[in-house]
């Protein structure tokens, strides 16, 4: 049994009962009590379930897995800087969200949930739909009407009921919340178990780097699960004495939707909602992340930073990665696009060891990429 603690009023709940938020309405944090033993890892399979003890599942028989995790760490060079690309676009449904879904759906199975509601800009919906299907749980996935046709098709293919909501990403969340009165709300943005799955990104990187920390990890930021997962995972490793430093975390937002960047610039402790515009990086277009307060705290505690990239930078970097044989979706080009400014501003220096998270597969957004090519805006340029 684990405990879940409210982020606002600090009420504590046992993890034996299904629950997605506190009675006061705020989100819950998982109380990490136990970490895996390094010595045990040698005998375990190459999926993120090798870190079982850290993930909050009581009985391994409830694990819902598609073989996720343990993605390659590929050396490359971007804008003159040596980097290590974390190839999470190769996860089973084509996005890093599988790290969270495998743990969240395992917990739902452990709780005996038979039907769920999720809302997503696309990738989390596809991921939750796949793992729900695997778990024998009926998924109802709410997505914004503007979501890539490929992502919507993928969600449907996994057997989920699909609800397209006109308007913004926040309108979709509201519609899902309203429907969640009678069905369990398995929101990846709220679930502490989804976040536990994201911590495995830090564990894996530490293991792949022979139990050392890089100087920087650069990741896209929308709802914040990557940045929070990285921070909490590294914190676990430091507390266990497996690692002696925290890497600096660089969060990358789309210039057209950058609420955390604005809050960071203003020195705020929480992230107010902002008005947004459409962006090529649709997967990180979130006007108000649920866990804004924790995100800002994590970035400060890691001596990190937040920056923004324009759509033009995103498309140019997509072309650059293509020339390196790597096909990611536009949202996943945001983090590598930021390397140029992080280096030119002097934050990242030539000798730094830099990991860049590649969050999603290009094949997911083929329709958007084709559209861009037709507009003539996607002619590869010299960078
Ligand atoms: Zn509370």
Short mmCIF file of C-alpha atoms and ligand atoms in Angstrom, two decimals:
data_model
loop_
_atom_site.label_atom_id
_atom_site.label_comp_id
_atom_site.label_asym_id
_atom_site.label_seq_id
_atom_site.Cartn_x
_atom_site.Cartn_y
_atom_site.Cartn_z
CA UNK A 1 0.00 0.00 0.00
CA UNK A 2 1.16 3.50 -0.83
CA UNK A 3 -0.14 6.89 0.21
CA UNK A 4 -1.33 9.76 -1.95
CA UNK A 5 -1.13 13.28 -0.52
CA UNK A 6 -3.08 16.32 -1.67
CA UNK A 7 -0.90 19.05 -3.17
CA UNK A 8 -3.07 21.80 -1.60
CA UNK A 9 -4.62 20.70 1.72
CA UNK A 10 -2.22 17.78 2.42
CA UNK A 11 -5.00 15.26 3.15
CA UNK A 12 -3.61 11.74 2.79
CA UNK A 13 -5.37 8.83 1.08
CA UNK A 14 -4.59 5.10 0.89
CA UNK A 15 -3.84 3.90 -2.62
CA UNK A 16 -6.21 0.94 -2.27
CA UNK A 17 -9.30 2.93 -3.37
CA UNK A 18 -9.78 4.40 -6.88
CA UNK A 19 -9.24 8.16 -6.73
CA UNK A 20 -7.94 10.75 -9.18
CA UNK A 21 -7.99 13.92 -7.05
CA UNK A 22 -8.50 15.16 -3.50
CA UNK A 23 -12.00 15.92 -2.18
CA UNK A 24 -10.91 19.58 -2.11
CA UNK A 25 -10.40 19.47 -5.89
CA UNK A 26 -6.59 19.59 -6.05
CA UNK A 27 -4.24 17.04 -7.55
CA UNK A 28 -2.55 14.25 -5.59
CA UNK A 29 1.12 13.45 -5.17
CA UNK A 30 2.43 9.90 -4.83
CA UNK A 31 4.50 9.34 -1.67
CA UNK A 32 7.59 7.51 -2.91
CA UNK A 33 8.79 5.16 -0.20
CA UNK A 34 10.81 2.57 -2.00
CA UNK A 35 13.21 2.44 -4.92
CA UNK A 36 14.52 -0.54 -6.87
CA UNK A 37 17.86 -2.08 -5.94
CA UNK A 38 20.54 -1.57 -8.58
CA UNK A 39 21.82 -5.11 -8.11
CA UNK A 40 18.40 -6.55 -9.06
CA UNK A 41 18.42 -4.87 -12.46
CA UNK A 42 20.88 -7.32 -14.02
CA UNK A 43 18.30 -10.09 -13.88
CA UNK A 44 15.36 -8.07 -15.23
CA UNK A 45 13.88 -7.54 -18.69
CA UNK A 46 14.56 -4.50 -20.88
CA UNK A 47 11.32 -2.63 -20.25
CA UNK A 48 10.58 0.11 -17.74
CA UNK A 49 9.03 -2.53 -15.47
CA UNK A 50 12.57 -3.35 -14.39
CA UNK A 51 11.97 -0.46 -11.93
CA UNK A 52 8.82 -2.12 -10.55
CA UNK A 53 9.27 -1.14 -6.87
CA UNK A 54 9.22 2.58 -7.71
CA UNK A 55 5.98 2.56 -9.70
CA UNK A 56 3.24 2.10 -7.08
CA UNK A 57 1.74 -1.19 -8.30
CA UNK A 58 1.12 -3.72 -5.53
CA UNK A 59 0.95 -6.99 -7.45
CA UNK A 60 2.97 -7.67 -10.64
CA UNK A 61 0.09 -9.74 -12.02
CA UNK A 62 -1.75 -6.45 -12.74
CA UNK A 63 0.98 -5.11 -15.03
CA UNK A 64 -0.39 -4.01 -18.42
CA UNK A 65 2.59 -3.87 -20.77
CA UNK A 66 3.42 -3.53 -24.46
CA UNK A 67 7.17 -3.76 -23.88
CA UNK A 68 7.63 0.00 -23.36
CA UNK A 69 10.74 1.83 -22.19
CA UNK A 70 14.44 1.26 -22.51
CA UNK A 71 14.60 3.31 -25.71
CA UNK A 72 17.99 3.99 -27.34
CA UNK A 73 20.19 6.96 -26.43
CA UNK A 74 21.67 8.01 -29.75
CA UNK A 75 24.72 10.30 -30.11
CA UNK A 76 24.20 13.09 -32.66
CA UNK A 77 25.09 16.71 -33.34
CA UNK A 78 22.61 19.58 -33.52
CA UNK A 79 23.61 23.17 -34.37
CA UNK A 80 27.24 22.30 -33.67
CA UNK A 81 26.52 20.84 -30.22
CA UNK A 82 27.07 17.16 -29.36
CA UNK A 83 23.87 15.71 -27.97
CA UNK A 84 22.40 12.38 -26.94
CA UNK A 85 18.94 11.85 -28.44
CA UNK A 86 16.55 9.90 -26.21
CA UNK A 87 14.54 8.02 -28.80
CA UNK A 88 11.16 7.89 -27.03
CA UNK A 89 9.40 8.24 -30.37
CA UNK A 90 10.08 4.49 -30.61
CA UNK A 91 7.72 3.62 -27.72
CA UNK A 92 4.91 1.14 -28.65
CA UNK A 93 2.29 3.75 -29.66
CA UNK A 94 4.89 6.19 -31.04
CA UNK A 95 5.10 8.52 -28.05
CA UNK A 96 6.69 8.85 -24.60
CA UNK A 97 3.19 8.81 -23.10
CA UNK A 98 3.42 5.01 -23.02
CA UNK A 99 5.70 5.35 -19.99
CA UNK A 100 2.81 6.88 -18.08
CA UNK A 101 -0.01 4.83 -19.58
CA UNK A 102 1.51 1.45 -18.76
CA UNK A 103 1.67 2.40 -15.05
CA UNK A 104 -1.68 4.22 -14.90
CA UNK A 105 -3.56 1.39 -16.65
CA UNK A 106 -1.87 -1.21 -14.45
CA UNK A 107 -3.17 0.70 -11.41
CA UNK A 108 -6.67 0.95 -12.91
CA UNK A 109 -6.63 -2.80 -13.48
CA UNK A 110 -5.48 -3.31 -9.89
CA UNK A 111 -8.43 -1.15 -8.78
CA UNK A 112 -10.89 -3.17 -10.88
CA UNK A 113 -11.92 -0.23 -13.11
CA UNK A 114 -13.85 -1.38 -16.22
CA UNK A 115 -14.44 1.92 -18.03
CA UNK A 116 -12.55 5.21 -18.17
CA UNK A 117 -12.62 8.73 -19.54
CA UNK A 118 -9.47 10.48 -20.76
CA UNK A 119 -8.93 13.77 -22.57
CA UNK A 120 -5.91 14.44 -24.73
CA UNK A 121 -4.47 16.49 -27.54
CA UNK A 122 -3.87 13.15 -29.28
CA UNK A 123 -0.83 11.18 -28.17
CA UNK A 124 -1.91 10.46 -24.59
CA UNK A 125 -5.34 9.51 -25.92
CA UNK A 126 -3.81 7.00 -28.33
CA UNK A 127 -1.52 5.66 -25.64
CA UNK A 128 -4.25 5.31 -23.00
CA UNK A 129 -6.55 3.72 -25.62
CA UNK A 130 -3.89 1.11 -26.48
CA UNK A 131 -3.17 0.16 -22.88
CA UNK A 132 -6.87 0.22 -21.93
CA UNK A 133 -7.53 -2.19 -24.76
CA UNK A 134 -4.70 -4.40 -23.53
CA UNK A 135 -6.18 -4.27 -19.99
CA UNK A 136 -9.74 -5.04 -21.13
CA UNK A 137 -10.94 -1.59 -19.99
CA UNK A 138 -13.33 0.43 -22.20
CA UNK A 139 -11.79 3.85 -22.97
CA UNK A 140 -13.76 6.99 -23.88
CA UNK A 141 -11.27 9.51 -25.25
CA UNK A 142 -12.09 13.22 -25.67
CA UNK A 143 -9.90 15.08 -28.18
CA UNK A 144 -9.94 18.62 -29.64
CA UNK A 145 -11.51 18.70 -33.10
CA UNK A 146 -8.21 20.08 -34.53
CA UNK A 147 -6.24 16.92 -33.59
CA UNK A 148 -4.28 15.28 -36.44
CA UNK A 149 -6.46 12.82 -38.36
CA UNK A 150 -3.75 10.18 -37.93
CA UNK A 151 -3.89 10.42 -34.14
CA UNK A 152 -7.71 10.22 -34.13
CA UNK A 153 -7.58 7.16 -36.38
CA UNK A 154 -5.02 5.53 -34.11
CA UNK A 155 -7.24 6.07 -31.03
CA UNK A 156 -10.21 4.54 -32.86
CA UNK A 157 -8.15 1.61 -34.09
CA UNK A 158 -7.33 0.62 -30.52
CA UNK A 159 -11.08 0.26 -29.88
CA UNK A 160 -11.72 3.43 -27.87
CA UNK A 161 -14.86 5.55 -28.18
CA UNK A 162 -13.80 8.90 -29.62
CA UNK A 163 -15.43 12.25 -28.78
CA UNK A 164 -14.27 15.25 -30.85
CA UNK A 165 -14.78 18.58 -29.04
CA UNK A 166 -14.80 21.91 -30.94
CA UNK A 167 -12.73 24.77 -29.51
CA UNK A 168 -9.59 24.77 -27.41
CA UNK A 169 -7.71 22.05 -25.55
CA UNK A 170 -9.30 23.41 -22.35
CA UNK A 171 -12.82 23.02 -23.83
CA UNK A 172 -11.96 19.33 -24.36
CA UNK A 173 -10.84 18.97 -20.73
CA UNK A 174 -14.06 20.60 -19.52
CA UNK A 175 -16.21 18.27 -21.64
CA UNK A 176 -14.34 15.24 -20.27
CA UNK A 177 -14.68 16.47 -16.69
CA UNK A 178 -18.44 16.92 -17.12
CA UNK A 179 -18.74 13.36 -18.45
CA UNK A 180 -16.52 11.99 -15.67
CA UNK A 181 -19.22 12.21 -13.02
CA UNK A 182 -20.33 8.66 -13.72
CA UNK A 183 -17.16 7.09 -15.22
CA UNK A 184 -13.61 7.06 -13.75
CA UNK A 185 -11.57 10.03 -14.98
CA UNK A 186 -8.22 8.53 -15.94
CA UNK A 187 -6.62 11.82 -16.90
CA UNK A 188 -2.91 11.60 -17.66
CA UNK A 189 -2.58 15.22 -16.51
CA UNK A 190 -3.98 14.41 -13.05
CA UNK A 191 -2.90 10.84 -12.33
CA UNK A 192 0.02 10.40 -9.88
CA UNK A 193 0.58 6.95 -11.38
CA UNK A 194 0.99 8.33 -14.90
CA UNK A 195 3.70 10.57 -13.46
CA UNK A 196 5.37 7.59 -11.74
CA UNK A 197 5.78 6.08 -15.19
CA UNK A 198 7.56 9.21 -16.41
CA UNK A 199 10.13 8.92 -13.63
CA UNK A 200 11.51 5.89 -15.47
CA UNK A 201 12.95 8.30 -18.03
CA UNK A 202 15.40 9.52 -15.37
CA UNK A 203 16.15 5.99 -14.14
CA UNK A 204 16.88 4.80 -17.68
CA UNK A 205 19.09 7.75 -18.54
CA UNK A 206 21.08 7.24 -15.34
CA UNK A 207 21.53 3.57 -16.16
CA UNK A 208 22.44 4.24 -19.80
CA UNK A 209 25.03 6.80 -18.64
CA UNK A 210 26.64 4.30 -16.22
CA UNK A 211 24.93 5.85 -13.17
CA UNK A 212 25.92 9.41 -13.88
CA UNK A 213 23.83 12.49 -14.61
CA UNK A 214 24.13 14.57 -17.80
CA UNK A 215 24.61 18.33 -17.44
CA UNK A 216 21.32 19.11 -19.20
CA UNK A 217 18.11 17.34 -20.18
CA UNK A 218 16.07 19.26 -22.75
CA UNK A 219 12.40 18.30 -23.06
CA UNK A 220 9.17 19.73 -24.48
CA UNK A 221 6.70 21.15 -21.96
CA UNK A 222 2.90 21.13 -22.25
CA UNK A 223 1.15 19.44 -19.32
CA UNK A 224 4.55 19.00 -17.70
CA UNK A 225 4.73 15.24 -17.15
CA UNK A 226 8.17 14.97 -18.80
CA UNK A 227 9.76 17.73 -16.71
CA UNK A 228 8.08 16.55 -13.50
CA UNK A 229 8.91 12.91 -14.17
CA UNK A 230 12.55 13.78 -14.88
CA UNK A 231 12.81 15.87 -11.72
CA UNK A 232 11.13 13.33 -9.42
CA UNK A 233 13.08 10.45 -10.94
CA UNK A 234 16.45 12.15 -10.49
CA UNK A 235 15.45 13.17 -6.97
CA UNK A 236 14.71 9.49 -6.15
CA UNK A 237 18.13 8.50 -7.49
CA UNK A 238 19.92 11.18 -5.46
CA UNK A 239 18.04 10.23 -2.28
CA UNK A 240 18.98 6.58 -2.82
CA UNK A 241 22.63 7.57 -3.26
CA UNK A 242 22.75 6.18 -6.82
CA UNK A 243 23.58 9.58 -8.36
CA UNK A 244 25.22 12.64 -6.84
CA UNK A 245 23.77 15.48 -8.89
CA UNK A 246 20.60 16.69 -10.55
CA UNK A 247 20.87 17.56 -14.24
CA UNK A 248 19.66 21.01 -15.21
CA UNK A 249 16.25 20.73 -16.87
CA UNK A 250 15.45 22.88 -19.91
CA UNK A 251 11.73 23.01 -20.71
CA UNK A 252 10.70 24.04 -24.21
CA UNK A 253 7.31 25.59 -25.01
CA UNK A 254 5.73 26.72 -28.26
CA UNK A 255 5.96 30.51 -28.68
CA UNK A 256 2.23 30.57 -29.48
CA UNK A 257 1.35 28.81 -26.22
CA UNK A 258 3.84 29.47 -23.45
CA UNK A 259 2.10 29.90 -20.08
CA UNK A 260 4.98 28.39 -18.07
CA UNK A 261 7.54 30.54 -19.89
CA UNK A 262 5.51 33.66 -19.03
CA UNK A 263 5.12 32.63 -15.38
CA UNK A 264 8.86 31.87 -15.23
CA UNK A 265 9.76 35.28 -16.70
CA UNK A 266 7.52 36.99 -14.15
CA UNK A 267 8.96 34.98 -11.25
CA UNK A 268 5.53 33.54 -10.29
CA UNK A 269 4.93 30.47 -8.11
CA UNK A 270 1.98 29.18 -10.15
CA UNK A 271 0.99 29.28 -13.81
CA UNK A 272 -2.01 31.45 -14.73
CA UNK A 273 -4.08 30.48 -17.79
CA UNK A 274 -3.25 32.44 -20.93
CA UNK A 275 -4.88 33.11 -24.30
CA UNK A 276 -3.22 30.91 -26.95
CA UNK A 277 -2.90 30.69 -30.70
CA UNK A 278 -2.58 27.63 -32.94
CA UNK A 279 0.89 26.07 -33.07
CA UNK A 280 2.71 23.45 -35.11
CA UNK A 281 3.60 21.83 -31.78
CA UNK A 282 -0.01 20.84 -31.04
CA UNK A 283 1.01 18.31 -28.39
CA UNK A 284 2.27 21.01 -26.02
CA UNK A 285 -0.50 23.57 -26.61
CA UNK A 286 -1.83 23.66 -23.05
CA UNK A 287 -2.99 27.05 -21.74
CA UNK A 288 -2.91 26.06 -18.08
CA UNK A 289 -1.09 22.93 -16.93
CA UNK A 290 -2.77 21.24 -13.92
CA UNK A 291 0.51 20.93 -12.01
CA UNK A 292 1.93 24.38 -12.85
CA UNK A 293 3.15 25.00 -9.32
CA UNK A 294 5.16 21.76 -9.20
CA UNK A 295 6.57 22.38 -12.69
CA UNK A 296 7.98 25.78 -11.72
CA UNK A 297 9.35 24.34 -8.49
CA UNK A 298 11.06 21.47 -10.36
CA UNK A 299 12.64 23.85 -12.88
CA UNK A 300 13.97 26.10 -10.11
CA UNK A 301 15.22 23.20 -7.98
CA UNK A 302 17.17 21.81 -10.95
CA UNK A 303 18.66 25.24 -11.76
CA UNK A 304 16.88 24.83 -15.07
CA UNK A 305 15.30 27.15 -17.59
CA UNK A 306 12.28 27.61 -19.84
CA UNK A 307 12.45 28.80 -23.44
CA UNK A 308 10.16 29.04 -26.45
CA UNK A 309 10.47 28.11 -30.11
CA UNK A 310 8.53 29.45 -33.09
CA UNK A 311 6.68 27.32 -35.61
CA UNK A 312 9.35 28.17 -38.17
CA UNK A 313 12.08 26.81 -35.87
CA UNK A 314 10.00 23.67 -35.32
CA UNK A 315 9.55 22.99 -39.06
CA UNK A 316 13.22 23.76 -39.82
CA UNK A 317 14.38 21.41 -37.09
CA UNK A 318 12.01 18.71 -38.34
CA UNK A 319 13.83 19.00 -41.70
CA UNK A 320 17.23 18.95 -40.01
CA UNK A 321 16.41 15.78 -38.07
CA UNK A 322 15.13 14.22 -41.28
CA UNK A 323 18.57 14.77 -42.79
CA UNK A 324 19.95 12.78 -39.85
CA UNK A 325 17.55 9.91 -40.64
CA UNK A 326 15.17 10.74 -37.80
CA UNK A 327 11.44 11.28 -38.38
CA UNK A 328 9.60 12.89 -35.49
CA UNK A 329 6.32 14.77 -35.23
CA UNK A 330 6.40 18.61 -35.11
CA UNK A 331 5.84 18.70 -31.32
CA UNK A 332 8.90 16.50 -30.87
CA UNK A 333 11.03 18.93 -32.90
CA UNK A 334 10.50 21.69 -30.30
CA UNK A 335 13.12 20.41 -27.83
CA UNK A 336 15.91 19.87 -30.40
CA UNK A 337 15.01 23.25 -31.98
CA UNK A 338 15.80 24.94 -28.66
CA UNK A 339 19.39 23.68 -28.67
CA UNK A 340 20.44 26.54 -30.93
CA UNK A 341 19.33 29.32 -28.54
CA UNK A 342 20.43 27.40 -25.41
CA UNK A 343 23.92 27.23 -26.91
CA UNK A 344 24.04 30.76 -28.36
CA UNK A 345 22.88 32.22 -25.03
CA UNK A 346 25.77 30.44 -23.31
CA UNK A 347 23.56 28.33 -21.02
CA UNK A 348 24.76 25.15 -22.70
CA UNK A 349 28.51 25.09 -23.32
CA UNK A 350 30.48 22.95 -25.76
CA UNK A 351 31.68 20.38 -23.22
CA UNK A 352 28.28 19.87 -21.58
CA UNK A 353 26.68 16.44 -21.81
CA UNK A 354 23.21 17.17 -23.19
CA UNK A 355 20.27 14.77 -23.50
CA UNK A 356 17.41 15.78 -25.81
CA UNK A 357 14.07 14.02 -25.46
CA UNK A 358 12.41 13.02 -28.75
CA UNK A 359 8.82 12.63 -27.63
CA UNK A 360 6.79 11.46 -30.63
CA UNK A 361 6.98 9.67 -33.98
CA UNK A 362 6.63 11.55 -37.29
CA UNK A 363 4.23 8.99 -38.74
CA UNK A 364 1.61 10.17 -36.24
CA UNK A 365 1.41 13.61 -37.84
CA UNK A 366 1.88 12.73 -41.49
CA UNK A 367 -1.27 14.67 -42.45
CA UNK A 368 0.09 17.88 -40.86
CA UNK A 369 3.48 17.37 -42.48
CA UNK A 370 1.87 16.80 -45.91
CA UNK A 371 -0.23 19.94 -45.43
CA UNK A 372 2.91 21.91 -44.65
CA UNK A 373 4.68 20.54 -47.70
CA UNK A 374 1.73 21.58 -49.91
CA UNK A 375 1.90 25.13 -48.57
CA UNK A 376 5.49 25.25 -49.73
CA UNK A 377 6.63 26.25 -46.25
CA UNK A 378 8.47 23.06 -45.62
CA UNK A 379 11.22 23.25 -48.16
CA UNK A 380 14.31 22.18 -46.19
CA UNK A 381 16.54 25.16 -45.62
CA UNK A 382 20.14 25.63 -44.69
CA UNK A 383 20.40 26.01 -40.89
ZN1 LIG B 1 -6.96 18.53 -0.82
#
